[in-house]
Short mmCIF file of C-alpha atoms and ligand atoms in Angstrom, two decimals:
data_model
loop_
_atom_site.label_atom_id
_atom_site.label_comp_id
_atom_site.label_asym_id
_atom_site.label_seq_id
_atom_site.Cartn_x
_atom_site.Cartn_y
_atom_site.Cartn_z
CA MET A 1 -61.00 41.09 -16.49
CA SER A 2 -61.79 44.59 -15.48
CA GLU A 3 -59.60 46.51 -17.90
CA GLN A 4 -59.73 45.75 -21.56
CA ILE A 5 -58.99 47.06 -25.01
CA VAL A 6 -61.59 46.31 -27.66
CA ILE A 7 -60.38 45.61 -31.18
CA LEU A 8 -62.96 45.97 -33.91
CA ASP A 9 -62.15 43.55 -36.68
CA PHE A 10 -62.42 44.82 -40.24
CA GLY A 11 -60.97 41.63 -41.67
CA SER A 12 -57.22 42.10 -41.46
CA GLN A 13 -55.14 38.96 -41.40
CA TYR A 14 -53.29 40.61 -38.49
CA THR A 15 -56.22 41.28 -36.15
CA GLN A 16 -55.37 38.37 -33.87
CA VAL A 17 -51.76 39.46 -33.83
CA ILE A 18 -52.80 42.88 -32.48
CA ALA A 19 -54.77 41.15 -29.73
CA ARG A 20 -51.82 38.97 -28.82
CA ARG A 21 -49.35 41.88 -28.72
CA ILE A 22 -51.62 43.75 -26.35
CA ARG A 23 -51.85 40.72 -24.11
CA GLU A 24 -48.08 40.37 -24.19
CA GLY A 25 -48.16 43.84 -22.65
CA GLN A 26 -50.28 42.24 -19.89
CA VAL A 27 -53.50 43.96 -20.86
CA TYR A 28 -56.60 41.99 -21.77
CA SER A 29 -57.89 42.51 -25.31
CA SER A 30 -60.94 41.21 -27.10
CA ILE A 31 -61.81 41.04 -30.78
CA LEU A 32 -65.32 41.98 -31.87
CA PRO A 33 -66.89 42.05 -35.32
CA PHE A 34 -66.70 45.54 -36.89
CA ASP A 35 -70.46 46.04 -36.75
CA THR A 36 -70.89 45.24 -33.05
CA PRO A 37 -73.61 47.59 -31.73
CA PHE A 38 -72.39 50.54 -29.71
CA SER A 39 -74.40 49.48 -26.66
CA LYS A 40 -72.53 46.18 -26.51
CA ILE A 41 -69.13 47.86 -26.82
CA LYS A 42 -70.04 50.42 -24.18
CA ALA A 43 -71.20 47.71 -21.79
CA LEU A 44 -67.70 46.24 -21.85
CA ASN A 45 -66.38 49.53 -20.56
CA PRO A 46 -63.21 49.40 -22.71
CA LYS A 47 -60.21 51.53 -21.83
CA GLY A 48 -59.55 52.06 -25.52
CA ILE A 49 -60.66 50.98 -28.98
CA ILE A 50 -58.55 49.81 -31.89
CA LEU A 51 -59.89 49.76 -35.43
CA SER A 52 -58.06 46.99 -37.25
CA GLY A 53 -56.85 46.99 -40.80
CA GLY A 54 -58.76 45.22 -43.52
CA PRO A 55 -58.75 44.47 -47.22
CA SER A 56 -61.65 46.81 -48.05
CA SER A 57 -61.78 50.37 -49.29
CA VAL A 58 -64.13 52.88 -47.66
CA PHE A 59 -65.26 53.57 -51.23
CA ALA A 60 -66.61 50.09 -51.70
CA LYS A 61 -70.39 49.83 -51.88
CA ASP A 62 -70.64 47.57 -48.87
CA ALA A 63 -67.57 48.84 -47.03
CA PRO A 64 -67.51 47.56 -43.45
CA LEU A 65 -68.24 50.48 -41.14
CA PRO A 66 -68.43 50.62 -37.36
CA ASP A 67 -71.23 52.15 -35.33
CA LYS A 68 -70.15 55.79 -35.47
CA LYS A 69 -71.15 56.39 -31.86
CA ILE A 70 -67.87 54.77 -30.84
CA PHE A 71 -66.20 58.13 -31.55
CA THR A 72 -68.33 59.71 -28.84
CA LEU A 73 -67.42 57.23 -26.13
CA GLY A 74 -64.55 59.43 -25.01
CA VAL A 75 -61.96 56.65 -24.76
CA PRO A 76 -58.76 56.70 -26.86
CA VAL A 77 -59.08 55.31 -30.40
CA LEU A 78 -56.31 53.94 -32.58
CA GLY A 79 -56.97 53.27 -36.26
CA ILE A 80 -54.53 51.01 -38.05
CA CYS A 81 -54.39 51.01 -41.83
CA TYR A 82 -58.01 50.67 -42.99
CA GLY A 83 -58.79 52.02 -39.49
CA VAL A 84 -57.16 55.33 -40.53
CA GLN A 85 -59.46 55.58 -43.53
CA LEU A 86 -62.35 55.18 -41.14
CA LEU A 87 -61.12 58.09 -39.03
CA ALA A 88 -61.01 60.19 -42.22
CA HIS A 89 -64.41 58.92 -43.34
CA PHE A 90 -66.17 59.71 -40.07
CA LEU A 91 -64.23 62.70 -38.80
CA GLY A 92 -63.99 64.93 -41.83
CA GLY A 93 -60.82 63.93 -43.68
CA LYS A 94 -60.39 62.75 -47.24
CA VAL A 95 -59.20 59.50 -48.69
CA GLU A 96 -58.30 59.02 -52.31
CA ARG A 97 -58.70 55.86 -54.17
CA SER A 98 -55.53 54.17 -55.19
CA GLU A 99 -55.38 51.23 -57.51
CA GLU A 100 -52.15 49.91 -56.06
CA ARG A 101 -51.48 48.67 -52.60
CA GLU A 102 -48.40 49.98 -50.87
CA TYR A 103 -46.83 46.86 -49.56
CA GLY A 104 -43.54 46.13 -47.86
CA LYS A 105 -40.82 47.74 -45.82
CA GLY A 106 -40.66 51.47 -45.18
CA THR A 107 -39.04 53.98 -42.84
CA LEU A 108 -41.05 56.09 -40.47
CA LYS A 109 -39.65 59.53 -39.67
CA ILE A 110 -41.02 60.90 -36.45
CA GLY A 111 -42.20 64.48 -36.87
CA ASP A 112 -43.32 65.25 -33.33
CA ASN A 113 -41.75 63.46 -30.42
CA LYS A 114 -44.35 64.87 -28.05
CA CYS A 115 -46.94 62.52 -29.50
CA ALA A 116 -47.73 60.06 -26.72
CA LEU A 117 -48.00 57.21 -29.20
CA LEU A 118 -44.42 57.67 -30.38
CA LYS A 119 -42.74 58.18 -26.98
CA GLY A 120 -39.45 56.38 -26.55
CA LEU A 121 -38.84 55.79 -30.25
CA PRO A 122 -35.71 56.90 -32.11
CA LYS A 123 -36.04 59.55 -34.86
CA SER A 124 -36.70 56.97 -37.49
CA ILE A 125 -37.79 53.34 -37.38
CA ARG A 126 -38.41 50.50 -39.81
CA VAL A 127 -42.07 49.78 -40.44
CA TRP A 128 -44.19 47.37 -42.44
CA ASN A 129 -46.76 48.81 -44.83
CA SER A 130 -49.73 47.11 -46.35
CA HIS A 131 -52.47 49.51 -47.33
CA GLY A 132 -54.49 50.57 -50.34
CA ASP A 133 -56.19 53.96 -50.47
CA LYS A 134 -54.33 57.09 -49.46
CA MET A 135 -55.37 59.85 -47.11
CA THR A 136 -55.09 63.24 -48.83
CA LYS A 137 -56.71 65.46 -46.21
CA LEU A 138 -56.50 65.02 -42.46
CA PRO A 139 -59.65 64.63 -40.41
CA LYS A 140 -60.63 67.80 -38.53
CA LYS A 141 -58.20 68.91 -35.81
CA PHE A 142 -55.85 66.03 -36.56
CA LYS A 143 -52.15 66.65 -37.05
CA ALA A 144 -49.52 64.60 -38.85
CA VAL A 145 -46.83 63.46 -36.44
CA GLY A 146 -44.90 60.97 -38.59
CA SER A 147 -44.20 60.34 -42.26
CA THR A 148 -42.91 57.58 -44.50
CA GLU A 149 -41.48 57.64 -48.03
CA ASN A 150 -44.99 57.38 -49.45
CA SER A 151 -47.15 59.20 -46.99
CA ASN A 152 -46.99 62.46 -45.11
CA TYR A 153 -49.75 61.15 -42.91
CA ALA A 154 -48.21 57.89 -41.74
CA VAL A 155 -49.05 58.74 -38.11
CA ILE A 156 -51.77 61.23 -37.22
CA GLU A 157 -53.23 62.38 -33.92
CA HIS A 158 -55.98 64.44 -32.37
CA ARG A 159 -54.23 65.18 -29.13
CA ALA A 160 -57.16 66.52 -27.17
CA LYS A 161 -59.48 63.67 -28.11
CA ARG A 162 -56.70 61.04 -27.85
CA MET A 163 -57.39 59.66 -31.30
CA PHE A 164 -54.62 58.26 -33.44
CA GLY A 165 -54.12 56.72 -36.83
CA ILE A 166 -51.20 54.74 -38.22
CA GLN A 167 -50.86 53.67 -41.83
CA PHE A 168 -48.38 50.87 -41.19
CA HIS A 169 -48.67 47.73 -39.06
CA PRO A 170 -47.10 48.10 -35.60
CA GLU A 171 -48.16 44.56 -34.60
CA VAL A 172 -46.03 42.56 -37.06
CA ALA A 173 -42.43 41.46 -36.55
CA HIS A 174 -41.35 43.54 -39.58
CA THR A 175 -42.01 46.65 -37.48
CA PRO A 176 -39.35 45.90 -34.86
CA LYS A 177 -40.27 48.77 -32.52
CA GLY A 178 -43.99 48.24 -33.01
CA MET A 179 -44.43 46.88 -29.50
CA THR A 180 -43.37 50.28 -28.10
CA ILE A 181 -46.19 51.92 -30.06
CA ILE A 182 -48.73 49.38 -28.87
CA SER A 183 -47.52 49.63 -25.30
CA ASN A 184 -47.67 53.45 -25.47
CA PHE A 185 -51.26 53.21 -26.61
CA VAL A 186 -52.50 50.73 -24.04
CA HIS A 187 -50.45 51.79 -21.03
CA LYS A 188 -49.68 55.47 -21.43
CA ILE A 189 -52.66 56.66 -23.44
CA CYS A 190 -55.44 54.33 -22.28
CA GLY A 191 -53.95 54.06 -18.79
CA CYS A 192 -54.18 50.29 -18.50
CA GLY A 193 -52.16 48.59 -15.79
CA LYS A 194 -50.33 45.31 -16.26
CA ASN A 195 -53.05 43.11 -14.83
CA TRP A 196 -53.37 40.37 -17.41
CA THR A 197 -51.10 37.61 -16.18
CA MET A 198 -51.70 33.88 -16.11
CA ARG A 199 -51.27 33.94 -12.31
CA SER A 200 -54.17 36.30 -11.90
CA TYR A 201 -56.06 34.39 -14.58
CA ILE A 202 -55.82 31.20 -12.56
CA ASP A 203 -57.23 32.86 -9.45
CA GLN A 204 -60.08 34.43 -11.38
CA SER A 205 -61.00 31.28 -13.31
CA VAL A 206 -60.84 29.05 -10.26
CA GLU A 207 -63.46 31.33 -8.72
CA ASP A 208 -65.54 31.40 -11.91
CA ILE A 209 -65.41 27.63 -12.33
CA ARG A 210 -66.45 27.06 -8.71
CA ALA A 211 -69.30 29.51 -9.11
CA GLN A 212 -70.47 27.81 -12.29
CA ILE A 213 -70.17 24.21 -11.16
CA GLY A 214 -71.25 24.57 -7.55
CA ASP A 215 -71.43 21.06 -6.13
CA GLU A 216 -72.35 19.40 -9.43
CA HIS A 217 -70.12 17.07 -11.45
CA VAL A 218 -68.17 17.80 -14.60
CA ILE A 219 -66.78 15.51 -17.28
CA LEU A 220 -63.87 16.22 -19.59
CA GLY A 221 -62.59 14.30 -22.61
CA LEU A 222 -58.85 14.17 -22.09
CA SER A 223 -56.76 13.58 -25.21
CA GLY A 224 -53.37 14.23 -23.66
CA GLY A 225 -52.95 17.27 -25.92
CA VAL A 226 -52.14 20.73 -24.57
CA ASP A 227 -55.65 22.18 -24.50
CA SER A 228 -57.53 19.38 -22.80
CA SER A 229 -54.64 18.82 -20.37
CA VAL A 230 -54.52 22.43 -19.27
CA ALA A 231 -58.31 22.60 -19.00
CA ALA A 232 -58.24 19.45 -16.85
CA ALA A 233 -55.54 20.79 -14.54
CA LEU A 234 -57.34 24.11 -14.13
CA ILE A 235 -60.76 22.60 -13.45
CA HIS A 236 -59.22 20.06 -11.09
CA LYS A 237 -57.62 22.88 -9.15
CA ALA A 238 -61.05 24.50 -8.87
CA VAL A 239 -63.31 21.55 -8.05
CA GLY A 240 -61.03 18.56 -7.38
CA ASP A 241 -62.90 15.26 -7.43
CA GLN A 242 -66.04 16.76 -8.92
CA LEU A 243 -64.11 16.42 -12.19
CA THR A 244 -63.91 13.09 -14.04
CA CYS A 245 -61.65 12.90 -17.08
CA ILE A 246 -62.42 10.34 -19.74
CA PHE A 247 -59.48 9.13 -21.75
CA VAL A 248 -60.30 7.00 -24.79
CA ASN A 249 -57.64 4.72 -26.17
CA ASN A 250 -58.66 4.35 -29.81
CA GLY A 251 -55.76 2.03 -30.54
CA LEU A 252 -54.22 4.71 -32.73
CA LEU A 253 -52.00 6.30 -30.11
CA ARG A 254 -48.23 6.51 -30.16
CA ALA A 255 -45.90 4.25 -28.21
CA ASN A 256 -46.49 4.49 -24.43
CA GLU A 257 -49.02 7.28 -24.78
CA ALA A 258 -51.86 5.60 -22.94
CA GLU A 259 -49.57 4.64 -20.04
CA SER A 260 -48.04 8.08 -19.69
CA VAL A 261 -51.41 9.83 -19.65
CA GLN A 262 -52.61 7.49 -16.91
CA GLN A 263 -49.39 7.97 -15.02
CA LEU A 264 -49.42 11.75 -15.15
CA TYR A 265 -53.06 12.52 -14.50
CA GLY A 266 -54.18 9.57 -12.48
CA ARG A 267 -51.18 8.98 -10.30
CA ASN A 268 -49.31 12.32 -10.20
CA PHE A 269 -52.14 14.83 -10.34
CA LYS A 270 -54.65 12.54 -8.63
CA ILE A 271 -57.28 13.50 -11.16
CA LYS A 272 -60.15 11.03 -11.40
CA LEU A 273 -59.41 9.31 -14.68
CA GLN A 274 -61.72 6.92 -16.45
CA TYR A 275 -59.69 4.92 -18.95
CA GLU A 276 -61.65 3.52 -21.90
CA ASN A 277 -59.77 0.94 -23.87
CA ALA A 278 -61.64 0.76 -27.17
CA THR A 279 -58.68 -0.41 -29.25
CA ALA A 280 -60.18 -3.63 -30.53
CA GLU A 281 -63.46 -2.10 -31.68
CA PHE A 282 -61.78 0.80 -33.52
CA LEU A 283 -59.49 -1.64 -35.34
CA ARG A 284 -62.38 -3.91 -36.20
CA ARG A 285 -64.24 -1.00 -37.79
CA LEU A 286 -61.17 0.06 -39.74
CA LYS A 287 -60.58 -3.38 -41.19
CA GLY A 288 -60.18 -3.26 -44.95
CA VAL A 289 -60.65 0.54 -45.13
CA THR A 290 -58.03 2.43 -47.15
CA ASN A 291 -59.80 5.66 -48.13
CA PRO A 292 -58.54 8.46 -45.85
CA GLU A 293 -61.86 10.27 -45.59
CA ARG A 294 -63.65 7.02 -44.68
CA LYS A 295 -61.05 6.32 -42.02
CA ARG A 296 -61.56 9.74 -40.45
CA LYS A 297 -65.35 9.36 -40.49
CA ILE A 298 -65.28 5.92 -38.93
CA ILE A 299 -62.93 7.08 -36.19
CA GLY A 300 -64.84 10.31 -35.53
CA ASN A 301 -68.22 8.59 -35.34
CA HIS A 302 -67.06 5.73 -33.20
CA PHE A 303 -65.27 8.10 -30.85
CA ILE A 304 -68.54 9.88 -30.19
CA ARG A 305 -70.25 6.57 -29.48
CA VAL A 306 -67.54 5.43 -27.06
CA PHE A 307 -67.44 8.79 -25.35
CA GLN A 308 -71.19 8.88 -24.97
CA GLN A 309 -71.22 5.43 -23.36
CA ALA A 310 -68.35 6.43 -21.14
CA THR A 311 -70.14 9.52 -19.84
CA LYS A 312 -73.02 7.32 -18.75
CA ARG A 313 -70.65 5.15 -16.77
CA ALA A 314 -68.99 8.21 -15.27
CA GLY A 315 -72.11 8.93 -13.27
CA LYS A 316 -74.46 11.85 -13.20
CA ALA A 317 -72.78 15.00 -14.47
CA ARG A 318 -74.40 18.27 -15.38
CA PHE A 319 -71.35 19.80 -17.05
CA LEU A 320 -69.05 18.92 -19.90
CA ALA A 321 -65.71 20.71 -20.03
CA GLN A 322 -63.92 21.50 -23.28
CA GLY A 323 -60.58 23.07 -24.10
CA THR A 324 -62.03 25.54 -26.61
CA LEU A 325 -59.59 28.37 -27.39
CA TYR A 326 -60.13 31.99 -28.33
CA PRO A 327 -59.38 31.59 -32.06
CA ASP A 328 -62.31 29.10 -32.24
CA VAL A 329 -64.60 31.63 -30.63
CA ILE A 330 -63.81 34.80 -32.55
CA GLU A 331 -66.48 35.35 -35.15
CA SER A 332 -64.70 35.55 -38.46
CA VAL A 333 -65.57 38.62 -40.50
CA PRO A 334 -67.07 37.67 -43.86
CA ILE A 335 -65.44 40.33 -46.00
CA ALA A 336 -64.76 39.68 -49.67
CA GLY A 337 -61.07 39.28 -50.34
CA ASN A 338 -60.25 38.41 -46.76
CA PRO A 339 -58.15 35.27 -46.90
CA ALA A 340 -58.32 34.79 -43.12
CA ALA A 341 -62.07 34.20 -43.42
CA LEU A 342 -61.62 31.54 -46.07
CA ILE A 343 -59.10 29.46 -44.17
CA LYS A 344 -61.25 27.08 -42.20
CA SER A 345 -60.00 24.06 -40.42
CA HIS A 346 -61.23 20.93 -42.13
CA HIS A 347 -60.36 18.94 -39.07
CA ASN A 348 -62.90 19.89 -36.47
CA VAL A 349 -65.31 17.04 -36.37
CA GLY A 350 -68.17 19.28 -35.32
CA GLY A 351 -68.23 18.48 -31.63
CA LEU A 352 -70.48 16.11 -29.81
CA PRO A 353 -74.05 15.31 -30.78
CA LYS A 354 -76.81 17.69 -29.74
CA ASN A 355 -78.62 15.05 -27.73
CA MET A 356 -75.88 15.05 -25.12
CA LYS A 357 -77.48 17.33 -22.65
CA PHE A 358 -74.61 19.00 -20.87
CA GLU A 359 -73.88 22.56 -19.98
CA LEU A 360 -70.45 23.57 -21.22
CA VAL A 361 -67.50 24.64 -19.14
CA GLU A 362 -64.85 26.26 -21.32
CA PRO A 363 -62.21 27.85 -19.12
CA LEU A 364 -59.79 28.56 -21.99
CA ARG A 365 -62.31 30.32 -24.20
CA CYS A 366 -60.57 33.65 -24.12
CA LEU A 367 -56.99 32.42 -24.39
CA PHE A 368 -54.59 32.09 -27.28
CA LYS A 369 -52.50 28.96 -27.61
CA ASP A 370 -49.32 30.59 -26.31
CA GLU A 371 -51.25 31.79 -23.25
CA VAL A 372 -52.55 28.27 -22.66
CA ARG A 373 -48.96 27.05 -22.58
CA VAL A 374 -47.98 29.67 -19.99
CA LEU A 375 -51.05 28.73 -17.98
CA GLY A 376 -50.11 25.05 -18.15
CA ARG A 377 -46.64 25.81 -16.81
CA GLU A 378 -48.11 27.88 -13.99
CA LEU A 379 -50.34 24.93 -13.11
CA GLY A 380 -47.31 22.68 -12.87
CA LEU A 381 -47.78 20.59 -16.01
CA PRO A 382 -44.48 19.21 -17.31
CA LYS A 383 -42.77 20.51 -20.44
CA GLU A 384 -43.58 17.29 -22.32
CA VAL A 385 -47.25 18.17 -22.07
CA VAL A 386 -47.15 21.94 -22.35
CA ASP A 387 -44.78 22.09 -25.32
CA ARG A 388 -46.02 18.93 -26.92
CA GLN A 389 -46.19 18.77 -30.68
CA PRO A 390 -49.69 18.65 -32.16
CA PHE A 391 -51.08 15.18 -32.74
CA PRO A 392 -54.17 14.61 -34.90
CA GLY A 393 -57.40 13.31 -33.35
CA PRO A 394 -57.56 10.28 -35.68
CA GLY A 395 -54.07 9.47 -34.47
CA LEU A 396 -51.78 7.12 -36.32
CA ALA A 397 -54.58 6.23 -38.75
CA VAL A 398 -53.64 9.32 -40.79
CA ARG A 399 -50.02 8.15 -40.79
CA VAL A 400 -50.60 4.55 -41.84
CA MET A 401 -51.15 4.81 -45.58
CA GLY A 402 -53.54 2.13 -46.70
CA GLU A 403 -55.18 -0.32 -44.34
CA VAL A 404 -54.75 0.14 -40.59
CA THR A 405 -53.92 -3.19 -38.97
CA SER A 406 -52.31 -3.93 -35.65
CA LYS A 407 -49.21 -5.25 -37.39
CA ARG A 408 -48.82 -2.11 -39.48
CA LEU A 409 -49.50 0.07 -36.42
CA ARG A 410 -46.72 -1.76 -34.58
CA VAL A 411 -44.25 -1.00 -37.39
CA LEU A 412 -45.24 2.67 -37.44
CA ARG A 413 -45.23 3.02 -33.66
CA GLU A 414 -41.74 1.60 -33.30
CA SER A 415 -40.42 3.78 -36.12
CA ASP A 416 -42.13 6.86 -34.72
CA ALA A 417 -40.70 6.23 -31.25
CA ILE A 418 -37.21 6.28 -32.78
CA VAL A 419 -37.91 9.57 -34.57
CA ILE A 420 -39.16 11.15 -31.34
CA GLU A 421 -36.30 9.77 -29.27
CA GLU A 422 -33.62 11.00 -31.66
CA MET A 423 -35.29 14.39 -32.07
CA ARG A 424 -35.33 14.80 -28.30
CA LYS A 425 -31.78 13.58 -27.81
CA SER A 426 -30.42 16.01 -30.39
CA GLY A 427 -32.39 18.94 -28.99
CA TRP A 428 -34.46 19.35 -32.17
CA TYR A 429 -37.80 18.15 -30.81
CA TYR A 430 -38.87 21.46 -29.26
CA LYS A 431 -37.49 23.53 -32.13
CA VAL A 432 -39.88 22.15 -34.72
CA TRP A 433 -43.65 22.13 -35.14
CA GLN A 434 -43.97 18.39 -35.73
CA SER A 435 -41.69 15.41 -36.29
CA PHE A 436 -43.05 11.95 -36.97
CA ALA A 437 -42.94 8.79 -39.05
CA VAL A 438 -45.37 7.71 -41.76
CA LEU A 439 -45.82 4.14 -42.94
CA LEU A 440 -46.01 3.95 -46.74
CA PRO A 441 -48.01 1.35 -48.63
CA VAL A 442 -44.89 0.52 -50.62
CA LYS A 443 -42.66 -2.50 -50.33
CA SER A 444 -39.25 -2.41 -51.87
CA VAL A 445 -36.26 -4.63 -52.29
CA GLY A 446 -33.20 -4.42 -50.07
CA VAL A 447 -30.32 -6.51 -48.79
CA MET A 448 -29.70 -7.24 -45.15
CA GLY A 449 -26.68 -9.35 -44.42
CA ASP A 450 -26.66 -11.88 -47.21
CA GLU A 451 -30.36 -11.87 -47.70
CA ARG A 452 -32.60 -10.11 -50.12
CA THR A 453 -35.48 -8.38 -48.34
CA TYR A 454 -38.81 -7.13 -49.58
CA GLU A 455 -40.30 -4.94 -46.89
CA ASP A 456 -42.11 -1.73 -45.90
CA SER A 457 -40.94 1.87 -46.25
CA ILE A 458 -41.05 4.62 -43.65
CA ALA A 459 -41.17 8.33 -44.47
CA VAL A 460 -39.88 10.79 -41.89
CA ARG A 461 -41.72 14.12 -41.79
CA VAL A 462 -40.28 17.09 -39.87
CA VAL A 463 -41.80 20.53 -40.37
CA GLU A 464 -41.64 24.00 -38.92
CA SER A 465 -44.73 26.15 -38.84
CA ARG A 466 -46.36 28.97 -36.87
CA ASP A 467 -49.89 27.68 -36.83
CA GLY A 468 -50.11 24.62 -39.07
CA MET A 469 -51.61 26.62 -41.94
CA THR A 470 -48.35 26.74 -43.85
CA ALA A 471 -45.19 24.76 -43.16
CA ASP A 472 -41.65 24.20 -44.33
CA TRP A 473 -39.69 21.01 -44.11
CA VAL A 474 -36.82 21.30 -41.66
CA LYS A 475 -33.25 21.06 -42.90
CA LEU A 476 -32.08 18.61 -40.23
CA PRO A 477 -28.37 17.79 -40.04
CA TYR A 478 -27.46 14.82 -42.26
CA GLU A 479 -25.95 13.01 -39.28
CA LEU A 480 -29.25 13.12 -37.43
CA LEU A 481 -31.15 11.87 -40.48
CA GLU A 482 -28.58 9.13 -40.84
CA THR A 483 -29.01 8.01 -37.23
CA ILE A 484 -32.79 7.99 -37.54
CA SER A 485 -32.70 6.03 -40.77
CA ASN A 486 -30.12 3.50 -39.53
CA ARG A 487 -31.97 2.90 -36.32
CA ILE A 488 -35.35 2.44 -37.99
CA ILE A 489 -34.02 -0.03 -40.54
CA ASN A 490 -31.93 -1.95 -38.00
CA GLU A 491 -34.37 -1.99 -35.12
CA VAL A 492 -37.83 -2.11 -36.64
CA ASN A 493 -38.75 -5.51 -37.89
CA GLY A 494 -40.38 -5.19 -41.31
CA VAL A 495 -38.79 -1.95 -42.58
CA ASN A 496 -35.94 -1.86 -45.06
CA ARG A 497 -36.15 1.67 -46.46
CA CYS A 498 -36.43 5.14 -44.96
CA VAL A 499 -37.06 8.37 -46.90
CA PHE A 500 -37.20 12.01 -45.77
CA ASP A 501 -40.17 14.12 -46.87
CA ILE A 502 -39.02 17.42 -48.42
CA THR A 503 -42.45 18.84 -49.28
CA SER A 504 -43.60 22.21 -47.99
CA LYS A 505 -47.19 23.19 -47.25
CA PRO A 506 -48.63 24.33 -49.58
CA PRO A 507 -48.62 22.47 -51.90
CA GLY A 508 -48.34 19.48 -49.55
CA THR A 509 -50.16 18.98 -46.27
CA ILE A 510 -48.38 18.18 -43.02
CA GLU A 511 -50.06 14.83 -42.50
CA TRP A 512 -50.05 12.34 -45.35
CA GLU A 513 -53.58 11.22 -44.38
P1 XMP B 1 -52.50 19.22 -42.46
O1 XMP B 1 -52.20 17.77 -42.64
O2 XMP B 1 -53.89 19.58 -42.91
O3 XMP B 1 -52.43 19.46 -40.90
O4 XMP B 1 -51.46 20.10 -43.10
C1 XMP B 1 -52.38 20.71 -40.26
C2 XMP B 1 -52.29 20.46 -38.77
O5 XMP B 1 -53.48 19.83 -38.29
C3 XMP B 1 -53.19 18.57 -37.71
N1 XMP B 1 -54.23 17.64 -38.14
C4 XMP B 1 -55.27 17.26 -37.40
N2 XMP B 1 -55.62 17.57 -36.13
N3 XMP B 1 -57.53 16.19 -36.30
C5 XMP B 1 -56.73 17.00 -35.59
O6 XMP B 1 -57.05 17.26 -34.42
C6 XMP B 1 -57.25 15.82 -37.57
O7 XMP B 1 -57.98 15.08 -38.19
C7 XMP B 1 -56.06 16.39 -38.15
N4 XMP B 1 -55.46 16.27 -39.35
C8 XMP B 1 -54.35 17.04 -39.33
C9 XMP B 1 -51.82 18.20 -38.25
O8 XMP B 1 -51.15 17.31 -37.38
C10 XMP B 1 -51.15 19.53 -38.39
O9 XMP B 1 -50.61 19.98 -37.16
#
């Protein structure tokens, strides 16, 4: 990772999007808290610095400010939104307080097509605004090179010092030509090559992993999900049989899941796989429990116990590998009014207990999810793994409403298998975020043949989402819903009613818990 762009995060909800766009341009980017000391930034030897947007005003008493020495580093700087206010604040411009935020679509008129940042753009482009205070005087030696309806200073530059400011957001999809601006900055202005590819990443990490692990042993908890699968494949490529994967069957997996994981990793990839069948004990502990939080706790705690025991059986290992991703690593910026900082996943169980004395191997620590998928493909993992829908750690327990018993799990599993099969057959499976069945704690009356029935109900949940934080229910074709419903009621013993969940998130959640 020789060349990189450093993004200082002032709390914008789009900071990660900037980082991802830069990486799409095959340049490595990292996100650092806004107050990272200059020495640390300098040590990274960045090819350029981006000051992100943020919800604050430079007038605020505790406005987030960067170490001002960054302006002396001599590398190109791009301020976006709040980042432009910072340029004004530090470099002799003037910002005026405005009570209202300018928010929404705008048109940028390019005033100077010699500006390196705007190369290759037509005379005017659509842009997305979201900013508060307004710049009324340019920083010293800066020039305006683009304007919008509301601002004469929509794009500003100090050509000699290679410093730029843009009031709108080039990183979001609502600025369709924004990628050109970002690419101009990182490639033309900062001079970065296109070195960040998953091919080169594999080579580099294989070396790093070998250097870290030496001839020691490493253990990895394989769930079958994208992250742990890709981590396993990558580490296996680096150290082969020094890796042991532990796969715990908690009895709450979907139809055929345990078999297909063993098939793929054990037999195809020849990864050493330790299969722990803990089904009976998990079910015993869940007996009689209906409260969703209790279920999660029981499952989480027992998983740790089983995993701990399993590591002992796996032999002496110094390292524990985890599929931690970049979004888990980025320190969130605690700025008042920053919604991104408030959204915390309530799902992460908090990792393994401290008394497990392992050193961590986290080869995906600097990757975003979409990069992990590309990496997985490069490593030869099949589409079913790489593009798999998310599946919660506590498994089907969050989809069996009420008590989890083996009979009720059987009903859910069979129904769920039909949902998955029909989604795949119709080509919808990979177009949605998640599609699954939920077993309701409701019996209702029906007729089958000449007989009255009184049986369970299944809800079908299909949602689209970008990241699981918000979601919409998917408007599936009626014919597909009809097939799913008919098949579940005809084929699954014990179900006589099927409903489709039309709740969005918020106010609903994706899982029923
Ligand atoms: P909710 O139900 O909160 O789910 O809208 C958002 C996303 O998170 C997944 N999810 C979980 N993942 N452990 C996990 O690893 C869990 O306990 C858990 N609960 C929900 C859910 O499937 C959705 O993608």
